[in-house]
mmCIF file of C-alpha atoms in Angstrom:
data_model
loop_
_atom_site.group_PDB
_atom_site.id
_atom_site.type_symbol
_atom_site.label_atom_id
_atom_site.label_comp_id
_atom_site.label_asym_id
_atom_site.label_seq_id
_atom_site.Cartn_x
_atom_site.Cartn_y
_atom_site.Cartn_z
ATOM 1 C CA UNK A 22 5.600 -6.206 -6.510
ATOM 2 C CA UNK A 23 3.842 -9.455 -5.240
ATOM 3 C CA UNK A 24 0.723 -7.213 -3.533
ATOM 4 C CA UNK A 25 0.190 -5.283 -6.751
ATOM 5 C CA UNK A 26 -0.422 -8.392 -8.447
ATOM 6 C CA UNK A 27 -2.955 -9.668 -5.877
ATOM 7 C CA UNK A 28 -5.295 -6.471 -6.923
ATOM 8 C CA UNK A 29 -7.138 -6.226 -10.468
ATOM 9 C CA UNK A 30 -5.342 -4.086 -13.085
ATOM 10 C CA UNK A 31 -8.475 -2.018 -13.340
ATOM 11 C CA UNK A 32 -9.179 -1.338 -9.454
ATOM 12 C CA UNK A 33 -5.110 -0.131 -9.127
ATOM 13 C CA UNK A 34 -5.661 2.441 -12.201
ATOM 14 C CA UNK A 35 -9.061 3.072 -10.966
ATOM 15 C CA UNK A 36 -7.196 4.361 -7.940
ATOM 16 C CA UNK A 37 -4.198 6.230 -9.388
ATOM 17 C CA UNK A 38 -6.484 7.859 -11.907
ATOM 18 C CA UNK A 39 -8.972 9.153 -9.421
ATOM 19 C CA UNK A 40 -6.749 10.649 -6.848
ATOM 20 C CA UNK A 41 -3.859 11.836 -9.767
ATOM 21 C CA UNK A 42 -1.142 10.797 -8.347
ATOM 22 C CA UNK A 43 2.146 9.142 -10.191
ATOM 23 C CA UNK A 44 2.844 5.538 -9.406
ATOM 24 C CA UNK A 45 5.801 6.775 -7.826
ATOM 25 C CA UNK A 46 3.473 8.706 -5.275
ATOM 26 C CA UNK A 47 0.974 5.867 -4.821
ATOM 27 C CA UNK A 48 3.884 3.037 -4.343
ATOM 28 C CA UNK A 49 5.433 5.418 -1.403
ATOM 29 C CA UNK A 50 1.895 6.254 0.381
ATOM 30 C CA UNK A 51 0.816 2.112 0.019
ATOM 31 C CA UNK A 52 4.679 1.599 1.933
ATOM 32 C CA UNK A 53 3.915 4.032 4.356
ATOM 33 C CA UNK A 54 0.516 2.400 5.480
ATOM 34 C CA UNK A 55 2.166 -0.759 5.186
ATOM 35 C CA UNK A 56 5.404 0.421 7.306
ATOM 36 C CA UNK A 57 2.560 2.094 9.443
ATOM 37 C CA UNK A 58 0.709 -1.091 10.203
ATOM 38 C CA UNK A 59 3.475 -3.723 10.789
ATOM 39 C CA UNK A 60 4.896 -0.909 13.642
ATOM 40 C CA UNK A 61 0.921 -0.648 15.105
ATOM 41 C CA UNK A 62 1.383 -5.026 14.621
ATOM 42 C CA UNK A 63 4.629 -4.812 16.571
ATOM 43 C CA UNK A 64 3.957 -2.621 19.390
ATOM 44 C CA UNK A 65 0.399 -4.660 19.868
ATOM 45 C CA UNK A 66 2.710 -7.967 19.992
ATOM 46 C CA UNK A 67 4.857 -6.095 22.189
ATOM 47 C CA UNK A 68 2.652 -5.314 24.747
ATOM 48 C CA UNK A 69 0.955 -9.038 25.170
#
């Protein structure tokens, strides 16, 4: 819960509000782009 913190309280309802989802749907599509970018991190590391 550390990176919800580091946003504003108005920007994160800003978002759930505009795009309707449920926190439950936002907190699993923010994990996916974060599971997402540490794989594109790893395979980059990888390959050096």
């Amino acid at each position: 819960m550390e990176t919800l913190n580091l946003l504003p309280r108005s920007f994160m309802t800003l978002l759930r509000e505009d795009a309707g989802m449920s926190f439950m749907e936002f907190a699993l599509i923010g994990s996916l782009v974060v599971v997402v970018c540490l794989l594109l991190l790893l395979a980059v590391r990888r390959s050096a």
